[in-house]
């Protein structure tokens, strides 16, 4: 799912990286303008290692103002992406709604939905950067 989202972002000529949260570096989080986080749902919650990542690693970067995206797969209930989005909002991130929830293993159609989400992320980033004030004397 993460790779399909990154592919959608890149299709709009915006740089993106799909990185496991185990491998992400703090510098990647500081430099990112948007952060997409996914988890499957297990016993009505996000996976414990993902919750620790959200509460400790991501929170430590003070991501306030960044675009946040939550996604995940589920078998029964699907709460994890909703919980991720809530944590992102609590950190001051601007969350793209609705969160993306996929039942079971993603199908080709589901992966197309992931790519569409990536396109939405890229468009929001481009729209945001077009509103960024230019320094005086800088070409716009």
PDB file of C-alpha atoms in Angstrom:
ATOM      1  CA  UNK A   1       0.000   0.000   0.000  1.00  0.00           C
ATOM      2  CA  UNK A   2       2.790   2.418   0.914  1.00  0.00           C
ATOM      3  CA  UNK A   3       4.603   1.771  -2.348  1.00  0.00           C
ATOM      4  CA  UNK A   4       1.423   2.404  -4.343  1.00  0.00           C
ATOM      5  CA  UNK A   5       0.835   5.674  -2.462  1.00  0.00           C
ATOM      6  CA  UNK A   6       4.434   6.743  -3.172  1.00  0.00           C
ATOM      7  CA  UNK A   7       3.943   5.818  -6.844  1.00  0.00           C
ATOM      8  CA  UNK A   8       0.881   8.067  -7.005  1.00  0.00           C
ATOM      9  CA  UNK A   9       2.845  10.948  -5.488  1.00  0.00           C
ATOM     10  CA  UNK A  10       5.725  10.446  -7.927  1.00  0.00           C
ATOM     11  CA  UNK A  11       3.296  10.353 -10.875  1.00  0.00           C
ATOM     12  CA  UNK A  12       2.739  14.075 -10.178  1.00  0.00           C
ATOM     13  CA  UNK A  13       6.508  14.757 -10.189  1.00  0.00           C
ATOM     14  CA  UNK A  14       6.792  15.101  -6.431  1.00  0.00           C
ATOM     15  CA  UNK A  15       9.552  13.221  -4.608  1.00  0.00           C
ATOM     16  CA  UNK A  16       8.394  10.414  -2.334  1.00  0.00           C
ATOM     17  CA  UNK A  17       9.950   7.542  -0.398  1.00  0.00           C
ATOM     18  CA  UNK A  18       8.230   4.460   0.959  1.00  0.00           C
ATOM     19  CA  UNK A  19      10.217   3.526   4.066  1.00  0.00           C
ATOM     20  CA  UNK A  20       9.486   0.985   6.767  1.00  0.00           C
ATOM     21  CA  UNK A  21       9.045   2.737  10.099  1.00  0.00           C
ATOM     22  CA  UNK A  22      11.781   0.426  11.393  1.00  0.00           C
ATOM     23  CA  UNK A  23      14.224   2.001   8.900  1.00  0.00           C
ATOM     24  CA  UNK A  24      13.095   5.630   8.862  1.00  0.00           C
ATOM     25  CA  UNK A  25      15.624   8.212  10.026  1.00  0.00           C
ATOM     26  CA  UNK A  26      14.677  11.290  12.015  1.00  0.00           C
ATOM     27  CA  UNK A  27      16.108  13.440   9.198  1.00  0.00           C
ATOM     28  CA  UNK A  28      13.569  11.900   6.792  1.00  0.00           C
ATOM     29  CA  UNK A  29      10.728  12.917   9.102  1.00  0.00           C
ATOM     30  CA  UNK A  30      12.086  16.433   9.656  1.00  0.00           C
ATOM     31  CA  UNK A  31      12.518  17.000   5.905  1.00  0.00           C
ATOM     32  CA  UNK A  32       9.144  15.575   4.829  1.00  0.00           C
ATOM     33  CA  UNK A  33       6.302  17.952   4.006  1.00  0.00           C
ATOM     34  CA  UNK A  34       3.822  15.069   4.189  1.00  0.00           C
ATOM     35  CA  UNK A  35       3.969  11.842   6.166  1.00  0.00           C
ATOM     36  CA  UNK A  36       1.808   8.802   5.435  1.00  0.00           C
ATOM     37  CA  UNK A  37       1.624   6.145   8.136  1.00  0.00           C
ATOM     38  CA  UNK A  38      -0.038   2.775   7.798  1.00  0.00           C
ATOM     39  CA  UNK A  39      -0.830  -0.122  10.079  1.00  0.00           C
ATOM     40  CA  UNK A  40      -2.980  -3.180   9.994  1.00  0.00           C
ATOM     41  CA  UNK A  41      -5.566  -3.542  12.745  1.00  0.00           C
ATOM     42  CA  UNK A  42      -4.994  -6.228  15.350  1.00  0.00           C
ATOM     43  CA  UNK A  43      -7.467  -6.701  18.194  1.00  0.00           C
ATOM     44  CA  UNK A  44      -9.108  -3.334  17.492  1.00  0.00           C
ATOM     45  CA  UNK A  45      -5.811  -1.402  17.681  1.00  0.00           C
ATOM     46  CA  UNK A  46      -2.851  -0.444  15.550  1.00  0.00           C
ATOM     47  CA  UNK A  47       0.147  -2.716  15.894  1.00  0.00           C
ATOM     48  CA  UNK A  48       2.096  -2.029  19.102  1.00  0.00           C
ATOM     49  CA  UNK A  49       5.399  -1.177  17.324  1.00  0.00           C
ATOM     50  CA  UNK A  50       3.525   1.369  15.166  1.00  0.00           C
ATOM     51  CA  UNK A  51       1.918   2.940  18.231  1.00  0.00           C
ATOM     52  CA  UNK A  52       5.365   3.278  19.802  1.00  0.00           C
ATOM     53  CA  UNK A  53       6.685   4.856  16.580  1.00  0.00           C
ATOM     54  CA  UNK A  54       3.817   7.365  16.544  1.00  0.00           C
ATOM     55  CA  UNK A  55       4.067   8.258  20.244  1.00  0.00           C
ATOM     56  CA  UNK A  56       7.845   8.426  20.489  1.00  0.00           C
ATOM     57  CA  UNK A  57       9.599   8.836  17.142  1.00  0.00           C
ATOM     58  CA  UNK A  58       7.113  10.850  15.078  1.00  0.00           C
ATOM     59  CA  UNK A  59       5.987  12.970  18.037  1.00  0.00           C
ATOM     60  CA  UNK A  60       9.616  13.838  18.829  1.00  0.00           C
ATOM     61  CA  UNK A  61       9.967  15.555  15.426  1.00  0.00           C
ATOM     62  CA  UNK A  62       7.157  18.033  16.196  1.00  0.00           C
ATOM     63  CA  UNK A  63       5.343  17.466  12.861  1.00  0.00           C
ATOM     64  CA  UNK A  64       2.867  20.317  13.458  1.00  0.00           C
ATOM     65  CA  UNK A  65       1.662  21.779  10.157  1.00  0.00           C
ATOM     66  CA  UNK A  66       2.781  18.830   8.025  1.00  0.00           C
ATOM     67  CA  UNK A  67       0.285  16.921   5.910  1.00  0.00           C
ATOM     68  CA  UNK A  68      -0.627  13.606   7.513  1.00  0.00           C
ATOM     69  CA  UNK A  69      -2.096  10.548   5.848  1.00  0.00           C
ATOM     70  CA  UNK A  70      -3.318   7.371   7.555  1.00  0.00           C
ATOM     71  CA  UNK A  71      -3.938   4.048   5.861  1.00  0.00           C
ATOM     72  CA  UNK A  72      -4.128   0.374   6.672  1.00  0.00           C
ATOM     73  CA  UNK A  73      -5.648  -3.025   6.149  1.00  0.00           C
ATOM     74  CA  UNK A  74      -7.936  -4.991   8.384  1.00  0.00           C
ATOM     75  CA  UNK A  75      -9.835  -8.238   8.670  1.00  0.00           C
ATOM     76  CA  UNK A  76     -12.655  -7.401  11.068  1.00  0.00           C
ATOM     77  CA  UNK A  77     -12.835  -3.904  12.441  1.00  0.00           C
ATOM     78  CA  UNK A  78     -10.302  -1.494  10.886  1.00  0.00           C
ATOM     79  CA  UNK A  79      -9.629   0.984  13.710  1.00  0.00           C
ATOM     80  CA  UNK A  80      -5.854   1.387  13.212  1.00  0.00           C
ATOM     81  CA  UNK A  81      -5.937   4.035  10.430  1.00  0.00           C
ATOM     82  CA  UNK A  82      -8.504   6.041  12.385  1.00  0.00           C
ATOM     83  CA  UNK A  83      -6.282   5.920  15.489  1.00  0.00           C
ATOM     84  CA  UNK A  84      -3.257   6.984  13.440  1.00  0.00           C
ATOM     85  CA  UNK A  85      -5.191   9.960  12.031  1.00  0.00           C
ATOM     86  CA  UNK A  86      -6.299  10.965  15.554  1.00  0.00           C
ATOM     87  CA  UNK A  87      -2.703  10.884  16.786  1.00  0.00           C
ATOM     88  CA  UNK A  88      -1.617  12.968  13.781  1.00  0.00           C
ATOM     89  CA  UNK A  89      -4.311  15.558  14.508  1.00  0.00           C
ATOM     90  CA  UNK A  90      -3.219  15.643  18.168  1.00  0.00           C
ATOM     91  CA  UNK A  91       0.313  16.435  16.923  1.00  0.00           C
ATOM     92  CA  UNK A  92      -1.028  19.360  14.879  1.00  0.00           C
ATOM     93  CA  UNK A  93      -0.792  17.714  11.482  1.00  0.00           C
ATOM     94  CA  UNK A  94      -3.278  18.469   8.698  1.00  0.00           C
ATOM     95  CA  UNK A  95      -4.818  15.059   8.017  1.00  0.00           C
ATOM     96  CA  UNK A  96      -6.262  14.107   4.644  1.00  0.00           C
ATOM     97  CA  UNK A  97      -9.686  12.552   5.123  1.00  0.00           C
ATOM     98  CA  UNK A  98     -11.080  10.028   4.777  1.00  0.00           C
ATOM     99  CA  UNK A  99      -8.412   7.624   5.982  1.00  0.00           C
ATOM    100  CA  UNK A 100      -7.757   4.745   3.597  1.00  0.00           C
ATOM    101  CA  UNK A 101      -8.922   1.395   4.960  1.00  0.00           C
ATOM    102  CA  UNK A 102      -8.574  -1.772   2.880  1.00  0.00           C
ATOM    103  CA  UNK A 103     -10.329  -5.025   3.790  1.00  0.00           C
ATOM    104  CA  UNK A 104      -7.873  -7.941   3.802  1.00  0.00           C
ATOM    105  CA  UNK A 105      -5.000  -8.064   1.304  1.00  0.00           C
ATOM    106  CA  UNK A 106      -5.151  -5.182  -1.214  1.00  0.00           C
ATOM    107  CA  UNK A 107      -6.490  -6.083  -4.662  1.00  0.00           C
ATOM    108  CA  UNK A 108      -5.395  -4.357  -7.857  1.00  0.00           C
ATOM    109  CA  UNK A 109      -8.422  -2.070  -7.484  1.00  0.00           C
ATOM    110  CA  UNK A 110      -7.381  -1.255  -3.899  1.00  0.00           C
ATOM    111  CA  UNK A 111      -3.839  -0.438  -5.047  1.00  0.00           C
ATOM    112  CA  UNK A 112      -5.298   1.956  -7.624  1.00  0.00           C
ATOM    113  CA  UNK A 113      -7.094   3.662  -4.727  1.00  0.00           C
ATOM    114  CA  UNK A 114      -3.728   3.910  -2.942  1.00  0.00           C
ATOM    115  CA  UNK A 115      -2.211   5.550  -6.036  1.00  0.00           C
ATOM    116  CA  UNK A 116      -5.141   7.982  -6.165  1.00  0.00           C
ATOM    117  CA  UNK A 117      -4.440   8.898  -2.552  1.00  0.00           C
ATOM    118  CA  UNK A 118      -0.830   9.540  -3.544  1.00  0.00           C
ATOM    119  CA  UNK A 119      -2.019  11.875  -6.308  1.00  0.00           C
ATOM    120  CA  UNK A 120      -4.191  13.709  -3.749  1.00  0.00           C
ATOM    121  CA  UNK A 121      -1.170  14.118  -1.458  1.00  0.00           C
ATOM    122  CA  UNK A 122       0.954  15.499  -4.311  1.00  0.00           C
ATOM    123  CA  UNK A 123      -1.772  17.955  -5.321  1.00  0.00           C
ATOM    124  CA  UNK A 124      -2.145  19.192  -1.734  1.00  0.00           C
ATOM    125  CA  UNK A 125       1.632  19.652  -1.500  1.00  0.00           C
ATOM    126  CA  UNK A 126       1.740  21.561  -4.789  1.00  0.00           C
ATOM    127  CA  UNK A 127      -1.225  23.702  -3.744  1.00  0.00           C
ATOM    128  CA  UNK A 128       0.408  24.436  -0.400  1.00  0.00           C
ATOM    129  CA  UNK A 129       3.745  25.376  -1.996  1.00  0.00           C
ATOM    130  CA  UNK A 130       2.000  27.687  -4.477  1.00  0.00           C
ATOM    131  CA  UNK A 131       0.600  29.628  -1.495  1.00  0.00           C
ATOM    132  CA  UNK A 132       3.987  29.963   0.206  1.00  0.00           C
ATOM    133  CA  UNK A 133       4.966  33.638   0.123  1.00  0.00           C
ATOM    134  CA  UNK A 134       8.011  34.359  -2.015  1.00  0.00           C
ATOM    135  CA  UNK A 135      10.805  36.532  -0.550  1.00  0.00           C
ATOM    136  CA  UNK A 136      10.816  40.099  -1.860  1.00  0.00           C
ATOM    137  CA  UNK A 137      12.637  40.345  -5.137  1.00  0.00           C
ATOM    138  CA  UNK A 138      12.298  36.608  -5.811  1.00  0.00           C
ATOM    139  CA  UNK A 139      10.610  35.564  -9.044  1.00  0.00           C
ATOM    140  CA  UNK A 140       7.214  33.981  -8.506  1.00  0.00           C
TER     141      UNK A 140
END
